[in-house]
Coordinates of C-alpha atoms in Angstrom, one line a residue:
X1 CA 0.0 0.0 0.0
X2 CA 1.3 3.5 -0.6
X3 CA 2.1 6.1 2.0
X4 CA 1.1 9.0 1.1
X5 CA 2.0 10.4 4.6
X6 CA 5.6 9.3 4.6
X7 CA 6.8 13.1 5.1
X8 CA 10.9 12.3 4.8
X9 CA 10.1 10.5 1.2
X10 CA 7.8 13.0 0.1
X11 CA 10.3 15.6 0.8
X12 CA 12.9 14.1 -1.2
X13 CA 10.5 13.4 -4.0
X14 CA 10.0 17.7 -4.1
X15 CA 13.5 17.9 -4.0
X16 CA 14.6 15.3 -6.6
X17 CA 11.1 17.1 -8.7
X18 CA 12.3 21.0 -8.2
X19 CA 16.2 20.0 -9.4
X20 CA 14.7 18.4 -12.6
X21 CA 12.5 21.2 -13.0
X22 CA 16.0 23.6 -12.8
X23 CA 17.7 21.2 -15.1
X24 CA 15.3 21.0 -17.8
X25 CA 15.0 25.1 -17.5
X26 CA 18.8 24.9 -17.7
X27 CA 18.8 22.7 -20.6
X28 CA 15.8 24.9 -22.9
X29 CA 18.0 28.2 -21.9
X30 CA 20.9 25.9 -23.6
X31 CA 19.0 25.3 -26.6
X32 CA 18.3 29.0 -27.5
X33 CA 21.6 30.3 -26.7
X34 CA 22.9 27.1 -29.5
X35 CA 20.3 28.4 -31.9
X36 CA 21.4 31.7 -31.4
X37 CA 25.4 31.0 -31.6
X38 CA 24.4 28.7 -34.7
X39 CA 22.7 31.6 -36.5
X40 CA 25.8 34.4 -35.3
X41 CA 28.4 32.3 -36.7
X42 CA 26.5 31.2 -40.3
X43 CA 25.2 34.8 -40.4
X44 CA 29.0 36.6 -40.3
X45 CA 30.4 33.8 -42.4
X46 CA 28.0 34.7 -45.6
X47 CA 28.0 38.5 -45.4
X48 CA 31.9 38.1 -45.3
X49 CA 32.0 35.7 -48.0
X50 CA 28.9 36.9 -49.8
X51 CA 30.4 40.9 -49.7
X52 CA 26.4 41.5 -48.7
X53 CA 27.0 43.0 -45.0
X54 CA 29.1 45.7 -43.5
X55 CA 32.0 46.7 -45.3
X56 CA 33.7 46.7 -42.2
X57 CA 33.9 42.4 -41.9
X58 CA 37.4 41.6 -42.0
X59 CA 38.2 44.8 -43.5
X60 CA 41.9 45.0 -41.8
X61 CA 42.9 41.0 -41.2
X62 CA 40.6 39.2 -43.4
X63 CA 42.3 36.3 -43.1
X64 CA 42.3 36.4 -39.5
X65 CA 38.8 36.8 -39.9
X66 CA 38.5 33.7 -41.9
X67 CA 40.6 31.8 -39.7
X68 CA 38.9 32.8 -36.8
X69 CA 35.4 32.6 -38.1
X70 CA 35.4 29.1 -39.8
X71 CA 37.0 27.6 -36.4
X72 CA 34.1 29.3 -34.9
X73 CA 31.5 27.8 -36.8
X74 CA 32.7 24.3 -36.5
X75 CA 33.1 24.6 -32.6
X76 CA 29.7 26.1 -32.8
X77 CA 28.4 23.4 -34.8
X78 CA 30.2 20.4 -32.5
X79 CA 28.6 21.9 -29.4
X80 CA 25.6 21.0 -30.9
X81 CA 26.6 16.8 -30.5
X82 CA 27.4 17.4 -27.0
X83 CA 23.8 19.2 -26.7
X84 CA 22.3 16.4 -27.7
X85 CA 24.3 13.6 -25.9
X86 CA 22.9 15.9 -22.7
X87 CA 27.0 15.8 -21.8
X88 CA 28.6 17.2 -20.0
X89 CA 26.2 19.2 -17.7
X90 CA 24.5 22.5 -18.9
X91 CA 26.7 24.5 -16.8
X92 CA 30.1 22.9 -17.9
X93 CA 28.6 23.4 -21.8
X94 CA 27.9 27.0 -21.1
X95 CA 31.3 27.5 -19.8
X96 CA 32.8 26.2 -22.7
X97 CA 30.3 28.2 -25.1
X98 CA 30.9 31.2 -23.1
X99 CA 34.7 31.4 -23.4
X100 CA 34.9 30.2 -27.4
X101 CA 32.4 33.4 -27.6
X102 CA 34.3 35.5 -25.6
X103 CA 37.9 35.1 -28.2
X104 CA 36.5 34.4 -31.0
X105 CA 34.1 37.2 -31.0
X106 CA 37.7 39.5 -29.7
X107 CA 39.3 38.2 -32.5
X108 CA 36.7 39.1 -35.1
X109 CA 36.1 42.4 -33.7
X110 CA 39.9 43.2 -33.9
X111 CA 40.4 41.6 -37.9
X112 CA 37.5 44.3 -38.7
X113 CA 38.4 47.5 -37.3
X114 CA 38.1 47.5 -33.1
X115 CA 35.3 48.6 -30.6
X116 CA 34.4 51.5 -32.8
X117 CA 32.6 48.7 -35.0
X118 CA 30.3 47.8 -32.3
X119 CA 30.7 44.5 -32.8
X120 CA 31.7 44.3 -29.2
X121 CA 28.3 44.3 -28.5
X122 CA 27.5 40.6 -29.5
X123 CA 29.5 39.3 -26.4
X124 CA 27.3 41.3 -24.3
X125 CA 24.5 38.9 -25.6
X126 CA 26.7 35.7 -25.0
X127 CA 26.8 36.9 -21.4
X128 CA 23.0 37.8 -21.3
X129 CA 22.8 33.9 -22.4
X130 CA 25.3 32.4 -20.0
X131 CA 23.8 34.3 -17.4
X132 CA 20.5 32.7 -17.3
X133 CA 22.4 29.2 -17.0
X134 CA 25.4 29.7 -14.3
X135 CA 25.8 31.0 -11.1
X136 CA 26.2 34.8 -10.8
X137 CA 29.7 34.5 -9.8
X138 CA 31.0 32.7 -12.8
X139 CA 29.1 35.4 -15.1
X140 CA 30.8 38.2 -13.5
X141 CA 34.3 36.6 -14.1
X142 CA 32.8 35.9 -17.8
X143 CA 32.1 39.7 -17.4
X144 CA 35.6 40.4 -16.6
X145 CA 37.3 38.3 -18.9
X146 CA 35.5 39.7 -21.8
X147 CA 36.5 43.7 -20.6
X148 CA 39.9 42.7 -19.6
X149 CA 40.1 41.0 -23.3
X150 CA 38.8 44.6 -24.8
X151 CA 41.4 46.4 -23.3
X152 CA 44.3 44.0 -23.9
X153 CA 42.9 44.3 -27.3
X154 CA 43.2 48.3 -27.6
X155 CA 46.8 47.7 -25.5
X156 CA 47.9 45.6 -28.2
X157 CA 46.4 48.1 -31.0
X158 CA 48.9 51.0 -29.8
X159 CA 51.9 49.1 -29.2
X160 CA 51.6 47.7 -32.7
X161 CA 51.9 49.5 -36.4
X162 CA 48.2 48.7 -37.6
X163 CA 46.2 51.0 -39.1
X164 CA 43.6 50.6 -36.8
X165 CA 43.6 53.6 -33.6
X166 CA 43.3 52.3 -29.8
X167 CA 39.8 53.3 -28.3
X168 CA 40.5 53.1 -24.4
X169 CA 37.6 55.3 -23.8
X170 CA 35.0 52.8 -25.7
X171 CA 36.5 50.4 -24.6
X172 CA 36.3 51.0 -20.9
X173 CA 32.7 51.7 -21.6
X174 CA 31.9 48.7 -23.2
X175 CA 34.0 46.4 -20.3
X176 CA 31.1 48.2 -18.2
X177 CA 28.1 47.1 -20.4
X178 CA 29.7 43.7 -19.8
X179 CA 29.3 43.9 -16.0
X180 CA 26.0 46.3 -15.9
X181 CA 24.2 43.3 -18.5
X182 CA 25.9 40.7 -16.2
X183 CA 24.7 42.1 -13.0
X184 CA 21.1 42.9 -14.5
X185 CA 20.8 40.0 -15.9
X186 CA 21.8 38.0 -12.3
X187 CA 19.0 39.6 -10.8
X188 CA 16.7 39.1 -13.3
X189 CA 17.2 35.3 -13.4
X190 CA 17.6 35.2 -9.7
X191 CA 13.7 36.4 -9.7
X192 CA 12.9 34.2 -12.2
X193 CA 14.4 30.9 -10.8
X194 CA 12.8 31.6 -7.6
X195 CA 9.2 32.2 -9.3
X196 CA 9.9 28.8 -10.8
X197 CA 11.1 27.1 -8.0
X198 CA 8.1 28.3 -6.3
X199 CA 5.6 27.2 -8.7
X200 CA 7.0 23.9 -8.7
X201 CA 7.1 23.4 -5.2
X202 CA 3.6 24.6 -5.9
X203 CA 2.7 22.3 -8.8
X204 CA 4.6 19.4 -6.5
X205 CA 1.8 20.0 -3.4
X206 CA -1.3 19.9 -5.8
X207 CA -0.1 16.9 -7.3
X208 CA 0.6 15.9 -3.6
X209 CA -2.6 16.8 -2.9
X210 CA -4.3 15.1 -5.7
X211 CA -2.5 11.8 -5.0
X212 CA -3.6 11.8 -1.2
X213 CA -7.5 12.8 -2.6
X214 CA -7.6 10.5 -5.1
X215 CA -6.8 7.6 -2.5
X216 CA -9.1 8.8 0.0
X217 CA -12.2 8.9 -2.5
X218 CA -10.6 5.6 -3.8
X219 CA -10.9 3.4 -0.1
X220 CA -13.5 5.3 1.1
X221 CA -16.7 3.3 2.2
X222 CA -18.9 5.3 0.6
X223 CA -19.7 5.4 -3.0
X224 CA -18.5 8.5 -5.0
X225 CA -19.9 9.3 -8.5
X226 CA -19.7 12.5 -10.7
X227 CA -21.7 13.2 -13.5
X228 CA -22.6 16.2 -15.9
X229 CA -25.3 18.1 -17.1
X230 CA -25.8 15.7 -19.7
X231 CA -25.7 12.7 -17.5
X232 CA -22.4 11.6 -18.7
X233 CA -20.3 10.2 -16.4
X234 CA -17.2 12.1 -14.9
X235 CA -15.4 9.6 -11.9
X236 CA -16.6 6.5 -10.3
X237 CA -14.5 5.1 -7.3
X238 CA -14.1 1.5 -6.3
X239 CA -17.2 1.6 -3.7
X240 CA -19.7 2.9 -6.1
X241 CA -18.4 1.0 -9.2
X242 CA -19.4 -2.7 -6.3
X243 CA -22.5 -0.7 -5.2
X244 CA -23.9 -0.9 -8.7
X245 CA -23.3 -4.3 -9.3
X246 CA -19.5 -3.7 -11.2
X247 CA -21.2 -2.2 -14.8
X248 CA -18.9 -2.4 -17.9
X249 CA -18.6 1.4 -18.2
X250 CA -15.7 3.2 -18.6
X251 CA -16.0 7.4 -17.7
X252 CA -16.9 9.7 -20.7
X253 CA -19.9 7.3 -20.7
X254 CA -23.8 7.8 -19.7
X255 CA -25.1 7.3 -16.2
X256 CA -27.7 5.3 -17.6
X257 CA -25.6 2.2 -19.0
X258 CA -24.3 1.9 -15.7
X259 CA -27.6 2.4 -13.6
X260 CA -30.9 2.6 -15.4
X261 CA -32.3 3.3 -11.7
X262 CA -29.7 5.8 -10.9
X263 CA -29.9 7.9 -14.3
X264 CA -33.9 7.5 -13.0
X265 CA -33.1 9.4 -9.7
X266 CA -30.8 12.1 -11.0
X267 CA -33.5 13.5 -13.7
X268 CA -35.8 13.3 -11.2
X269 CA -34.0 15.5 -8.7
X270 CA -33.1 17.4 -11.6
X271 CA -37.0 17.8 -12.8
X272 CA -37.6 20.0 -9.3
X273 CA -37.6 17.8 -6.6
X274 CA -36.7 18.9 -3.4
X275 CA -35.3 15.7 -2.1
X276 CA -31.5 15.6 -1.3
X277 CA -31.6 11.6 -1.5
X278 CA -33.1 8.8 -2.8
X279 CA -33.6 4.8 -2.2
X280 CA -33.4 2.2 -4.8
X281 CA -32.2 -1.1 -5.9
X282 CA -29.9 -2.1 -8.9
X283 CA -31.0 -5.4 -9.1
X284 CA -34.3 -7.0 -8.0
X285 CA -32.4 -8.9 -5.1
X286 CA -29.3 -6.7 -4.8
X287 CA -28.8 -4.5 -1.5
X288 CA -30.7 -1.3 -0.9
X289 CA -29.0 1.9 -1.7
X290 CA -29.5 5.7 -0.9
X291 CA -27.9 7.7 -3.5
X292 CA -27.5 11.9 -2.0
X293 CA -27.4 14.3 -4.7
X294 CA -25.5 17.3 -4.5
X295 CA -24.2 20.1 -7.2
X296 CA -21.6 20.9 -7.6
X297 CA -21.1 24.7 -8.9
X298 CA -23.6 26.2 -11.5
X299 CA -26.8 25.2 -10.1
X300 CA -28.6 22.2 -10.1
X301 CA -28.0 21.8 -13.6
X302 CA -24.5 21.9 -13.3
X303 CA -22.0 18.4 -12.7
X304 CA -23.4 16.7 -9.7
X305 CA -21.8 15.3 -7.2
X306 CA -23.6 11.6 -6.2
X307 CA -22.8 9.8 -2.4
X308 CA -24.1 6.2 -2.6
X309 CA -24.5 4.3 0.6
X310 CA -25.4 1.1 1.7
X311 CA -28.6 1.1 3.4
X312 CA -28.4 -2.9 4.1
X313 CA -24.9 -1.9 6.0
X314 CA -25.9 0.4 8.1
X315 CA -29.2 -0.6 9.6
X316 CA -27.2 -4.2 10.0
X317 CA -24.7 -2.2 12.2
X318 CA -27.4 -0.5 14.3
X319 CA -28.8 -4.0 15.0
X320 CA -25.6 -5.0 15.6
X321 CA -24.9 -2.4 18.2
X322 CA -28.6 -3.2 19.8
X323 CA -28.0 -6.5 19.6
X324 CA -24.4 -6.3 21.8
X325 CA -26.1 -3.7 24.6
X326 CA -28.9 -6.4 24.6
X327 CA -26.9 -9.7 24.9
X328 CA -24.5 -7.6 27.6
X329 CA -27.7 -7.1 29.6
X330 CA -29.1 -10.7 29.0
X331 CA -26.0 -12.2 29.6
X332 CA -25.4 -9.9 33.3
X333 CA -29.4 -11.3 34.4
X334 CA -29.7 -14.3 32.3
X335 CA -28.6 -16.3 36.3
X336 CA -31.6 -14.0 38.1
X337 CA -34.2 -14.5 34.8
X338 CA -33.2 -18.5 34.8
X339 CA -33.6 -18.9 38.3
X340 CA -37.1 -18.0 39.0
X341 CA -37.9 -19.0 35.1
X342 CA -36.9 -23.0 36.4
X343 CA -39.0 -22.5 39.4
X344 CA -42.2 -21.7 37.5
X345 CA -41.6 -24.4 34.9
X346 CA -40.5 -26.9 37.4
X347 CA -43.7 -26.0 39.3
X348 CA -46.3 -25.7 36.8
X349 CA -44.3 -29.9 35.8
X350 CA -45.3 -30.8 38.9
X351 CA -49.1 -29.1 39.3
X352 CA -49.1 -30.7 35.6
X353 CA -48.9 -34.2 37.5
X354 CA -51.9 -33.5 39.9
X355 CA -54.8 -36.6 38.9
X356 CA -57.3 -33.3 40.4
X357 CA -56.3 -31.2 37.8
X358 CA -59.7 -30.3 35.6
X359 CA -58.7 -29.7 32.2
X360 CA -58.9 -25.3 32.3
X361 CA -55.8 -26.1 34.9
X362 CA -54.5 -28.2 32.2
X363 CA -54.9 -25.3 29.6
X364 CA -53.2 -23.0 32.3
X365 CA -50.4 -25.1 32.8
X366 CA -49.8 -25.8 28.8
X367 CA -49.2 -22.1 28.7
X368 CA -47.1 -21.6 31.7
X369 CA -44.9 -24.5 30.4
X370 CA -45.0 -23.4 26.3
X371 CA -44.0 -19.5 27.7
X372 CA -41.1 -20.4 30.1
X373 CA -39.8 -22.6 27.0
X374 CA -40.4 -19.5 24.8
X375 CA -38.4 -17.3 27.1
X376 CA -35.7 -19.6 27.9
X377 CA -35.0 -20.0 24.1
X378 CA -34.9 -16.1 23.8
X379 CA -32.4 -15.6 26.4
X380 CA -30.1 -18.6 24.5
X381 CA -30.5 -17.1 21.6
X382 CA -29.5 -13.6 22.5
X383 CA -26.7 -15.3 24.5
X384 CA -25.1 -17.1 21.2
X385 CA -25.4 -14.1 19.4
X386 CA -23.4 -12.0 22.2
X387 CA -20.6 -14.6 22.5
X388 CA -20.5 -15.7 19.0
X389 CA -16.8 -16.6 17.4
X390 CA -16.0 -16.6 13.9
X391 CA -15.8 -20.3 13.9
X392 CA -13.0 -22.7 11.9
X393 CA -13.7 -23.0 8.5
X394 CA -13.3 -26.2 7.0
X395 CA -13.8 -28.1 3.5
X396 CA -17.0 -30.1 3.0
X397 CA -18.2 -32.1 0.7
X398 CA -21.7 -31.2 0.5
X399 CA -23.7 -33.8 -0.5
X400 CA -22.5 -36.0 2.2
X401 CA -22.5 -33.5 5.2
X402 CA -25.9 -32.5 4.0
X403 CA -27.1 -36.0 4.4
X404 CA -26.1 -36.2 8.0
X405 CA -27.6 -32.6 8.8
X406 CA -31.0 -34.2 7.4
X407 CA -30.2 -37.2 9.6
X408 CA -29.7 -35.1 12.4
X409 CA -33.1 -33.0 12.2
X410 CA -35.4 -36.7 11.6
X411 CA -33.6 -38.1 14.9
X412 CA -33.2 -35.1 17.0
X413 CA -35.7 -31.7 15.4
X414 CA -39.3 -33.8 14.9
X415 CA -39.0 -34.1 11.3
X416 CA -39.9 -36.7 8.8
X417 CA -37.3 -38.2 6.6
X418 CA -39.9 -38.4 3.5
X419 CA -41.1 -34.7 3.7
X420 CA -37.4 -33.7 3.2
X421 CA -35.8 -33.8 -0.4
X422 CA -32.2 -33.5 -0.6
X423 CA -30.8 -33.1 -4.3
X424 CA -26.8 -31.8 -4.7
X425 CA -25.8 -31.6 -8.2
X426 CA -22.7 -32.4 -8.9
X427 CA -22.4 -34.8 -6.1
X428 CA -18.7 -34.1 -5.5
X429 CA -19.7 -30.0 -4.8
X430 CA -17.4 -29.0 -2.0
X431 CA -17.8 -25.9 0.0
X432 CA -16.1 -23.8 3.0
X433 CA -17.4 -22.8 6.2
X434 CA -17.3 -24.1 9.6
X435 CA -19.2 -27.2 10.2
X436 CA -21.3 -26.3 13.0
X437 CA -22.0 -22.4 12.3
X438 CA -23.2 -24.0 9.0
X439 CA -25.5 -26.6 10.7
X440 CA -27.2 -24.1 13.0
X441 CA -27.9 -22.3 9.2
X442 CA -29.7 -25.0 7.6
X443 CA -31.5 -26.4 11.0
X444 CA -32.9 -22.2 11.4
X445 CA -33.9 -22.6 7.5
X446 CA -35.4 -25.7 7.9
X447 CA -37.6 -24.9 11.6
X448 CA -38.2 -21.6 9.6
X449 CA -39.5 -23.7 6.1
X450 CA -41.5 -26.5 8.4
X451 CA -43.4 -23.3 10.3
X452 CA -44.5 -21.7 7.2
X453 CA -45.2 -24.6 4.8
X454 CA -48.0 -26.4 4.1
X455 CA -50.2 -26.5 7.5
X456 CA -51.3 -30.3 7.1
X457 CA -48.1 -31.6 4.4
X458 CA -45.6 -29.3 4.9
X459 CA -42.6 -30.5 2.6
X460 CA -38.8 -29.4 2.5
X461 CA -36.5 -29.2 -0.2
X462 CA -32.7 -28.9 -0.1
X463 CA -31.5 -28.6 -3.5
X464 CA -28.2 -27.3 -4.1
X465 CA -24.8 -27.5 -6.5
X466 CA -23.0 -25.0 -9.2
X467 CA -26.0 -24.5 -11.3
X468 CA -25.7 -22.5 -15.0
X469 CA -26.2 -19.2 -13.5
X470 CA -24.0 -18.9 -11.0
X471 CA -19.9 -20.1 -11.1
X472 CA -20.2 -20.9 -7.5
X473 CA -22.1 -23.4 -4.9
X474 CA -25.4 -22.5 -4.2
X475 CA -27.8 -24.2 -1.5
X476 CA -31.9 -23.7 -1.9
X477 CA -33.7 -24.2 1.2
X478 CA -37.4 -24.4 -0.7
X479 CA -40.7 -24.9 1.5
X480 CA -44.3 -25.8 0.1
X481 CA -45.9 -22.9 1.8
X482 CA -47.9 -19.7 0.5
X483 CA -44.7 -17.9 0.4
X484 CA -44.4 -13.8 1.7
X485 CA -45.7 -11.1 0.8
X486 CA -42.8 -8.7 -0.2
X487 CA -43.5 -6.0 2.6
X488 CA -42.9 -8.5 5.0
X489 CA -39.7 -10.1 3.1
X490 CA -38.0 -6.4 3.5
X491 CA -38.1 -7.4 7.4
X492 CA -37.4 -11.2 7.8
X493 CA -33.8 -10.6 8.6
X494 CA -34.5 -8.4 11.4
X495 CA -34.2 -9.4 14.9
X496 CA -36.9 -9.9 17.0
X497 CA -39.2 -9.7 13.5
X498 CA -41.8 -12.7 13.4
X499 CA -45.4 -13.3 12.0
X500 CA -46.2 -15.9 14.7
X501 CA -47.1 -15.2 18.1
X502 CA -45.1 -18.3 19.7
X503 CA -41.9 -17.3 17.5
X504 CA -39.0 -15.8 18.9
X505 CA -37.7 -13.9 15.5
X506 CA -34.5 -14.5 16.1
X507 CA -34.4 -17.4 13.8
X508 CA -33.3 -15.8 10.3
X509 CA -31.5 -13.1 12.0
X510 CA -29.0 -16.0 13.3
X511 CA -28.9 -17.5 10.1
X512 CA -27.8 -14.4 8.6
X513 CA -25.6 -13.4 10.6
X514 CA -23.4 -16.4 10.9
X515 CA -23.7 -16.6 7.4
X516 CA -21.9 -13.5 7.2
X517 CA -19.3 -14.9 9.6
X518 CA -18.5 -17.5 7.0
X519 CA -18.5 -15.3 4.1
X520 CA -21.6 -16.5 2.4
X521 CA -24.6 -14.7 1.3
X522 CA -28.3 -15.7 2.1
X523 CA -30.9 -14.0 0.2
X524 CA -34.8 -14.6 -0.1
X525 CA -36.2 -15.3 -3.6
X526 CA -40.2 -15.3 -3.8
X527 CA -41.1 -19.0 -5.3
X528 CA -43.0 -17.9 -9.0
X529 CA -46.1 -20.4 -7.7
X530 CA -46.0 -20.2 -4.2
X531 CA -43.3 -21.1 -1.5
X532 CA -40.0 -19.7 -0.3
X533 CA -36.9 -20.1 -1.0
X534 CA -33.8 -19.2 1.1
X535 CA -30.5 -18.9 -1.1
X536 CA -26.8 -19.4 0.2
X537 CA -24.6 -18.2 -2.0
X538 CA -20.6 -20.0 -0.9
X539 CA -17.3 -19.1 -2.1
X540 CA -16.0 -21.8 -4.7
X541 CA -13.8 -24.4 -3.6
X542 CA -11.2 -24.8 -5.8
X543 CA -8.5 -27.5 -5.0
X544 CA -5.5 -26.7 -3.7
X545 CA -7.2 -23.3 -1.6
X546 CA -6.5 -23.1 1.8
X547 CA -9.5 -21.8 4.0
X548 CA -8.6 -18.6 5.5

């Protein structure tokens, strides 16, 4: 997992990011300085040659003119192959450029007449150039060299019998262009590398910033979508992308190819309703969702910013919460409840055994007994729940431990072997899940299908296997009866829910809940004639996997 918190590595990431931003600024400053030493040296070379410039090229030493100027082009022109093998550094490269400037320009200026050319000028521009690269100090003795080279030049003029005549005064001026343009230009760049530097640092904590948001919205719980005005979709993270049932849509995409229901919701909330969230289902069976809407900039009609949340989760961690305060409190007065509870059932045994007992006191005592029964189970109920483990998960053959669960409810749960079907297709269907977590599942499915089946045949089926639609074991729990109506299914997993008045509703709420333990999914699917049919989904076992 990445750390986007790691402060020392971050830090040296900026670092290593804000040199390469200086390098590469180094490097473009180092192309148009080549571009423009490239063009200098071509440009003097034809209007000598060509006789279409000044008179004044190489009008005194022509042939040091031509000496000096070809070596300059072809140094020019070999600085470009170490531009592009990116070696030596920048810096080193603009030393180099700098001094071959520095003479050969000197040179040229001297074969056509001196400083009163002007020509003296174009190292001022070389400096301009090498000042944007290298330090300030190293411009400044670049600055120096190229006066001190001016007025050795004019030295040499009037010690020697040339025609030209020594300008000490222009001269001295132009050694302090050199210095004024070096020190102007220092101060310039300084500014300039330090708004750079600054905007990268800045560009580095956006991206920094972007990084750490894009994880967050990433692992987040909750589902985050955005979508435009025209219902196309903008981002989707990981959450939202399971909430909807994993779609085959990309972004730049509509809403609606992901989620028909969705797309539904938004142009609702778009069409004026005052709403901020709506409930719906992606699939006919999938998990309840509440999708908040909220805009994001230019009105309601603007991109829209969607939350999705799992209603299923959180009203299953509100029970869970109840459910803990509640088995705390059972379990702290289950010894005080049991006490008295085994005196009145032991009592109303033994009142029960009277031969003058006229049959009301019968009734009376039926109840007493079926009630203290009722509210023992309760209290052993709430107590497994409280002190539930998340078991050992083992492999199981199916078809074999399912015929010795069905054993198990003839001998010991009241039922008769011929009003259960078992079916497993393929017989060798193996499964994970801990053995006896997964028994107390199918013996509260099957007390659950034997209540609500048929009244005077009730009939079970347990049918179960890797079936076409599904990659993965699946185990029906079907009953015979007159099925539920949907308003009710929305609440059988509730605790404490129950359409009987001797039931405990506790029942399915186990079921569920330890089927959660052992990763597997139980669902309720309406039978299409009648009946119900409770659905666990398992994890395929494939051989070699180790249960976790």
């Amino acid at each position: 997992m990445l750390n986007w918190f790691d402060t020392s590595e971050e830090t040296l990431t900026d670092t290593s990011q804000v040199n390469n931003g200086a390098e590469h600024s180094h490097w473009r400053s180092l192309s148009l300085y080549l571009l423009y030493r490239i063009t200098l040296s071509l440009t003097l070379m034809f209007f000598f040659y060509s006789g279409a410039g000044p008179s004044f090229l190489g009008s005194v030493v022509p042939e040091l003119f031509t000496v000096t100027g070809s070596l300059y082009t072809a140094l020019t022109l070999l600085s470009v192959l170490f531009f592009l093998w990116r070696s030596p550094n920048p810096e080193q490269q603009t030393y180099l450029a700098l001094f071959v400037d520095i003479v050969a320009i000197l040179l040229l200026t001297h074969a056509s007449g001196g400083v009163e050319t002007g020509m003296g000028m174009l190292i001022a521009v070389s400096i301009i150039a090498g000042a944007l690269i290298i330090d300030g100090r190293a411009a400044l003795l670049f600055a120096a060299l190229a006066a001190l080279g001016v007025i050795t030049d004019q030295i040499y003029i009037s010690l020697s019998t040339t025609v030209i005549s020594p300008r000490f005064v222009q001269a001295g001026f132009l050694g302090a262009v050199f210095f004024a343009t070096a020190l102007l230009t220092l101060v310039l760049s300084s500014r300039v590398r330090a708004s750079e530097q600054l905007a990268q640092e800045r560009a580095n904590e956006l991206d920094h910033l972007a990084k750490i948001n894009a994880y967050v919205i990433q692992h987040m719980r909750t589902g985050v979508l955005v979508v435009d005005a025209s219902g196309m979709l903008v981002m989707m993270n990981d959450p939202a992308w399971h909430l909807l049932g994993m779609p085959t849509i990309t972004t730049g995409e509509q809403l609606v190819k992901a989620s028909p229901e969705l797309a539904h919701m938004l142009r609702k909330h778009h069409a004026g309703s005052k709403r901020r969230y709506f409930n719906f289902r992606t699939q006919h069976q999938g998990p309840e969702l509440r999708a908040h809407f909220n805009p994001l900039g230019g009105g309601e009609q603007g991109d829209m910013l969607i939350f999705l949340e799992d209603t299923s989760q959180i009203t299953r961690e509100a029970q869970q919460m109840k459910l803990a305060s509640l088995g705390r409190l059972t379990a702290s007065i289950a010894h005080e409840i049991r006490n008295p509870l085994g005196a009145i059932s032991h009592a109303s045994q033994l009142f029960d055994e009277s031969p003058d007992l006229n049959p009301a006191d019968q009734r009376l005592t039926e109840i007493i007994k079926t009630n203290t029964a009722r509210v023992n189970q309760v209290i052993e109920n709430v107590l497994q729940l409280s002190r539930r483990d998340p078991g050992s998960p083992k492999k199981i053959k199916l078809k074999l431990w399912l015929k010795k669960v069905v054993d198990d409810l003839v001998k010991h749960q009241g039922f008769h072997r011929d009003d259960i079907l078992l079916q497993i297709e393929p017989s060798d269907t193996g499964v994970i899940a801990d053995p006896e977590q997964l028994r107390q599942i199918l013996t509260n499915l099957c007390n659950n299908a034997r209540e609500h089946g048929a009244k005077d045949d009730p009939k079970i089926q347990i049918i179960g296997g890797i079936i076409q639609e599904f990659d993965h074991p699946v185990v029906d729990v079907i009953d015979n009866g007159p099925g539920i109506t949907p308003k009710v299914a929305k609440q059988i997993f509730e605790p404490f829910f129950t359409t009987r008045n001797t039931g405990t509703g506790l029942g399915l709420y186990i079921a569920k809940e330890l089927s959660e333990t052992n990763h597997i999914r139980l669902e309720y699917i309406p039978g299409p004639t009648g009946g119900s049919c409770f659905r666990l989904h398992f994890d395929r076992w494939k051989p070699g996997r180790r249960p976790e």
